[in-house]
Each structure stands twice: as structure tokens, then as C-alpha cells.
Amino acid sequence: MNAAVFRPDDDRIADAVALLDDLGAVPVPDPMLAVDPTGAIPRGDGAVVVVTSKTGVELAADSGWTPGGGRLAAIGPATADACREAGWTVDVVPEEYTSAGLVAALDGDIDGARVEVARSDHGSAVLTDGLAEAGAYVHETVLYALTRPAGAGDSTEIAAAGDLDAALFTSSLTVEHWLAAARER
């Protein structure tokens, strides 16, 4: 079975390829996301700091930034693990690993509080709008942009030829990028 995988061209695609190999599939690596750091650094005065990805944590930590004295909220366990690896204490991980789940986990605790949200340029308004509706003063720092790498889309040609058995999408943005690559080719 040929299976296309669209992770960024780093350890994430290498891990996905290794897993597909272990499962007996033929990996078709076709990175549909590139991480382009903005160089921005989150503010340090938040009563609550929200991080939404392992990548964001790594970029913030590499810049020397720390969450300071505020409570730290991570959108899910992988992000929380990255926080802990950076030496940060995680105070909140929602039961539902989504923007809405994070808002629900913080609702009732943030009225009048400054909340710093550190994430990608493709973050959902559900998070920032929901925090604001819960009474928080929200500041967002865009740590990185998610772009489509030049040359991405080899798997679209394999699919068009009828030789692709599976496509493993990890986000709506990878779907959008794959479809754009298919249209261009």
C-alpha cells in the first residue's frame, strides 16, 4: 500500500515514514507544511500563557523566553510534554484537545486577566474570541507561519495516475495545500 504523508520536512516526516515502514506500507513523503519562524517573542506579563503546539514551544524556548509567573496552558499532551522538556510547569491541559476545549478549561478563571496566546499564523479564532468572550484581555503572538514548500505535490501526480492508496492528512491546512498543488499540476 502506497501512503502519502504530509508532515513538515524534519523529524516529524522522518517519524511518519518510519512508522509507515514498520506497518508494511510504502511511504510517499510529500511535505505540505514548512515552518517559517517570525522571530516574534511572546509577552511575559500574562496571568495565563496559552501555547498551542510543540513547534511554538520549541521556538519560544529557543529564543530564551519563559512563561514567567503566569499559569501555563497547553492545548494537548504533546504540547504539554514539549513545555516540560523546556523546563516549564504546565498548569492546564484541557480534556478536549481543541481551541474550544482550551477555552472551556479556562472559562471562569480568566475574567479580567491578561492572556498571552503564542501560536502559528493559522490559529483558530475560536480560541482568541472565546477567551475574550470569557472576559480575558487577549494578546496573540504569532511565532511562525505555516507555508507550502516549493515543489510540494509529487503525491498529487501519483494519485492522479491511480497509484496512491492512502493520504494521511494531519490538518485542514495540509488538505488545502495538497489540493492547491493538485490544481497547479
C-alpha positions as a Markdown table, in Angstrom:
| # | Residue | x | y | z |
|---|---|---|---|---|
| 1 | Met | 0.0 | 0.0 | 0.0 |
| 2 | Asn | 1.4 | 3.4 | -1.0 |
| 3 | Ala | 0.6 | 6.1 | 1.6 |
| 4 | Ala | 1.3 | 9.8 | 1.2 |
| 5 | Val | 2.4 | 11.6 | 4.4 |
| 6 | Phe | 2.5 | 15.4 | 4.5 |
| 7 | Arg | 4.3 | 16.4 | 7.7 |
| 8 | Pro | 7.0 | 19.1 | 7.7 |
| 9 | Asp | 10.4 | 18.0 | 6.3 |
| 10 | Asp | 12.0 | 17.4 | 9.7 |
| 11 | Asp | 11.9 | 14.7 | 12.4 |
| 12 | Arg | 8.1 | 14.7 | 12.0 |
| 13 | Ile | 8.1 | 13.3 | 8.5 |
| 14 | Ala | 11.0 | 11.0 | 9.3 |
| 15 | Asp | 9.0 | 9.6 | 12.2 |
| 16 | Ala | 5.9 | 9.2 | 10.0 |
| 17 | Val | 7.9 | 7.4 | 7.3 |
| 18 | Ala | 9.4 | 5.1 | 9.8 |
| 19 | Leu | 6.0 | 4.2 | 11.2 |
| 20 | Leu | 4.6 | 3.5 | 7.8 |
| 21 | Asp | 7.6 | 1.3 | 7.0 |
| 22 | Asp | 7.0 | -0.6 | 10.3 |
| 23 | Leu | 3.4 | -1.1 | 9.3 |
| 24 | Gly | 4.4 | -2.6 | 5.9 |
| 25 | Ala | 3.2 | 0.4 | 3.9 |
| 26 | Val | 5.3 | 2.2 | 1.2 |
| 27 | Pro | 5.7 | 5.8 | 2.4 |
| 28 | Val | 5.3 | 8.6 | -0.1 |
| 29 | Pro | 6.7 | 11.6 | 1.8 |
| 30 | Asp | 5.5 | 14.9 | 0.4 |
| 31 | Pro | 5.9 | 17.7 | 2.9 |
| 32 | Met | 2.9 | 20.1 | 2.6 |
| 33 | Leu | 3.9 | 22.3 | 5.5 |
| 34 | Ala | 7.0 | 24.4 | 6.1 |
| 35 | Val | 7.6 | 26.2 | 9.4 |
| 36 | Asp | 8.8 | 29.7 | 8.9 |
| 37 | Pro | 9.6 | 31.4 | 12.3 |
| 38 | Thr | 8.6 | 35.0 | 12.6 |
| 39 | Gly | 11.2 | 35.9 | 15.2 |
| 40 | Ala | 8.4 | 37.2 | 17.5 |
| 41 | Ile | 8.7 | 36.6 | 21.2 |
| 42 | Pro | 5.6 | 36.2 | 23.4 |
| 43 | Arg | 4.9 | 38.9 | 26.0 |
| 44 | Gly | 5.9 | 38.0 | 29.5 |
| 45 | Asp | 3.2 | 39.7 | 31.5 |
| 46 | Gly | 0.3 | 37.3 | 31.0 |
| 47 | Ala | -1.6 | 35.9 | 34.0 |
| 48 | Val | -2.2 | 33.0 | 31.7 |
| 49 | Val | 0.0 | 31.9 | 28.8 |
| 50 | Val | -1.5 | 29.6 | 26.2 |
| 51 | Val | 0.7 | 27.6 | 23.8 |
| 52 | Thr | -0.9 | 25.5 | 21.1 |
| 53 | Ser | 1.9 | 23.4 | 19.5 |
| 54 | Lys | 5.2 | 21.7 | 20.2 |
| 55 | Thr | 6.7 | 23.9 | 17.4 |
| 56 | Gly | 5.6 | 27.1 | 19.2 |
| 57 | Val | 7.1 | 25.9 | 22.5 |
| 58 | Glu | 10.4 | 25.0 | 20.8 |
| 59 | Leu | 10.6 | 28.4 | 19.1 |
| 60 | Ala | 9.8 | 30.3 | 22.2 |
| 61 | Ala | 12.2 | 28.2 | 24.3 |
| 62 | Asp | 15.0 | 28.6 | 21.7 |
| 63 | Ser | 14.6 | 32.3 | 21.9 |
| 64 | Gly | 15.2 | 32.2 | 25.7 |
| 65 | Trp | 11.6 | 33.1 | 26.5 |
| 66 | Thr | 9.9 | 31.6 | 29.6 |
| 67 | Pro | 6.3 | 31.8 | 30.6 |
| 68 | Gly | 7.2 | 33.8 | 33.7 |
| 69 | Gly | 4.9 | 33.8 | 36.7 |
| 70 | Gly | 1.7 | 33.2 | 34.8 |
| 71 | Arg | -0.2 | 29.9 | 34.6 |
| 72 | Leu | 0.7 | 27.9 | 31.6 |
| 73 | Ala | -2.0 | 26.2 | 29.5 |
| 74 | Ala | -1.1 | 23.7 | 26.7 |
| 75 | Ile | -3.6 | 22.6 | 24.2 |
| 76 | Gly | -2.8 | 18.9 | 24.5 |
| 77 | Pro | -0.4 | 16.3 | 25.8 |
| 78 | Ala | 2.3 | 16.6 | 23.1 |
| 79 | Thr | 2.4 | 20.4 | 23.6 |
| 80 | Ala | 2.5 | 19.9 | 27.4 |
| 81 | Asp | 5.4 | 17.4 | 27.0 |
| 82 | Ala | 7.3 | 19.9 | 24.9 |
| 83 | Cys | 6.7 | 22.5 | 27.7 |
| 84 | Arg | 8.1 | 20.2 | 30.3 |
| 85 | Glu | 11.1 | 19.4 | 28.1 |
| 86 | Ala | 11.7 | 23.1 | 28.0 |
| 87 | Gly | 11.7 | 23.2 | 31.8 |
| 88 | Trp | 8.3 | 24.8 | 32.2 |
| 89 | Thr | 5.5 | 23.8 | 34.6 |
| 90 | Val | 2.2 | 23.1 | 32.8 |
| 91 | Asp | -0.9 | 24.1 | 34.8 |
| 92 | Val | -3.8 | 23.4 | 32.4 |
| 93 | Val | -4.3 | 20.8 | 29.7 |
| 94 | Pro | -7.9 | 20.6 | 28.6 |
| 95 | Glu | -9.9 | 17.3 | 28.4 |
| 96 | Glu | -10.7 | 18.1 | 24.8 |
| 97 | Tyr | -7.5 | 19.0 | 22.8 |
| 98 | Thr | -9.0 | 21.8 | 20.8 |
| 99 | Ser | -9.3 | 25.6 | 20.9 |
| 100 | Ala | -12.9 | 25.2 | 22.2 |
| 101 | Gly | -11.7 | 22.7 | 24.9 |
| 102 | Leu | -9.0 | 25.1 | 26.0 |
| 103 | Val | -11.5 | 28.0 | 26.3 |
| 104 | Ala | -13.8 | 25.7 | 28.3 |
| 105 | Ala | -10.9 | 24.7 | 30.6 |
| 106 | Leu | -10.0 | 28.4 | 31.3 |
| 107 | Asp | -13.5 | 29.8 | 31.4 |
| 108 | Gly | -14.4 | 31.2 | 34.8 |
| 109 | Asp | -10.7 | 31.7 | 35.7 |
| 110 | Ile | -9.7 | 34.5 | 33.3 |
| 111 | Asp | -12.3 | 37.3 | 33.6 |
| 112 | Gly | -10.2 | 40.5 | 33.6 |
| 113 | Ala | -6.9 | 38.6 | 33.2 |
| 114 | Arg | -4.3 | 39.2 | 30.6 |
| 115 | Val | -3.9 | 36.1 | 28.5 |
| 116 | Glu | -1.0 | 35.7 | 26.1 |
| 117 | Val | -1.6 | 33.3 | 23.2 |
| 118 | Ala | 1.6 | 32.1 | 21.4 |
| 119 | Arg | 0.9 | 30.1 | 18.2 |
| 120 | Ser | 1.1 | 29.9 | 14.4 |
| 121 | Asp | -0.4 | 32.2 | 11.9 |
| 122 | His | -3.2 | 29.7 | 11.2 |
| 123 | Gly | -4.6 | 29.6 | 14.7 |
| 124 | Ser | -8.3 | 29.4 | 15.1 |
| 125 | Ala | -10.3 | 32.5 | 16.1 |
| 126 | Val | -12.3 | 30.1 | 18.3 |
| 127 | Leu | -9.5 | 30.4 | 20.9 |
| 128 | Thr | -8.9 | 34.1 | 20.9 |
| 129 | Asp | -12.6 | 35.0 | 20.5 |
| 130 | Gly | -13.6 | 32.5 | 23.2 |
| 131 | Leu | -11.0 | 33.8 | 25.7 |
| 132 | Ala | -12.1 | 37.4 | 25.0 |
| 133 | Glu | -15.8 | 36.4 | 25.5 |
| 134 | Ala | -14.8 | 34.8 | 28.8 |
| 135 | Gly | -13.6 | 38.3 | 29.9 |
| 136 | Ala | -9.8 | 38.0 | 29.2 |
| 137 | Tyr | -7.7 | 40.7 | 27.7 |
| 138 | Val | -6.1 | 38.6 | 24.9 |
| 139 | His | -2.8 | 39.3 | 23.2 |
| 140 | Glu | -1.7 | 37.0 | 20.4 |
| 141 | Thr | 1.9 | 36.5 | 19.3 |
| 142 | Val | 2.4 | 34.7 | 16.0 |
| 143 | Leu | 5.6 | 32.6 | 16.4 |
| 144 | Tyr | 5.6 | 31.0 | 13.0 |
| 145 | Ala | 3.9 | 30.9 | 9.6 |
| 146 | Leu | 2.9 | 27.6 | 8.0 |
| 147 | Thr | 3.5 | 27.7 | 4.3 |
| 148 | Arg | 3.6 | 25.2 | 1.4 |
| 149 | Pro | 7.1 | 24.3 | 0.5 |
| 150 | Ala | 8.2 | 25.0 | -3.1 |
| 151 | Gly | 8.0 | 21.8 | -5.1 |
| 152 | Ala | 5.4 | 20.1 | -2.9 |
| 153 | Gly | 2.9 | 18.0 | -4.6 |
| 154 | Asp | 4.6 | 14.9 | -6.1 |
| 155 | Ser | 1.9 | 12.8 | -4.4 |
| 156 | Thr | -0.8 | 14.5 | -6.4 |
| 157 | Glu | 0.6 | 13.2 | -9.6 |
| 158 | Ile | 0.8 | 9.7 | -8.1 |
| 159 | Ala | -2.8 | 10.0 | -7.0 |
| 160 | Ala | -3.9 | 11.2 | -10.5 |
| 161 | Ala | -2.2 | 8.2 | -12.0 |
| 162 | Gly | -4.2 | 5.9 | -9.7 |
| 163 | Asp | -1.2 | 4.7 | -7.8 |
| 164 | Leu | -1.8 | 6.2 | -4.4 |
| 165 | Asp | -3.7 | 4.0 | -1.9 |
| 166 | Ala | -3.9 | 6.4 | 1.1 |
| 167 | Ala | -3.2 | 10.0 | 2.0 |
| 168 | Leu | -2.6 | 10.8 | 5.7 |
| 169 | Phe | -3.7 | 14.4 | 6.3 |
| 170 | Thr | -2.9 | 15.9 | 9.7 |
| 171 | Ser | -4.7 | 19.2 | 9.5 |
| 172 | Ser | -7.1 | 21.1 | 7.3 |
| 173 | Leu | -4.1 | 23.2 | 6.1 |
| 174 | Thr | -2.4 | 20.1 | 4.7 |
| 175 | Val | -5.6 | 19.4 | 2.7 |
| 176 | Glu | -5.7 | 22.9 | 1.4 |
| 177 | His | -2.0 | 22.8 | 0.3 |
| 178 | Trp | -2.4 | 19.4 | -1.3 |
| 179 | Leu | -5.5 | 20.5 | -3.3 |
| 180 | Ala | -3.7 | 23.7 | -4.4 |
| 181 | Ala | -0.7 | 21.6 | -5.5 |
| 182 | Ala | -3.0 | 19.3 | -7.4 |
| 183 | Arg | -4.7 | 22.2 | -9.2 |
| 184 | Glu | -1.3 | 23.6 | -10.2 |
| 185 | Arg | -0.1 | 20.3 | -11.6 |
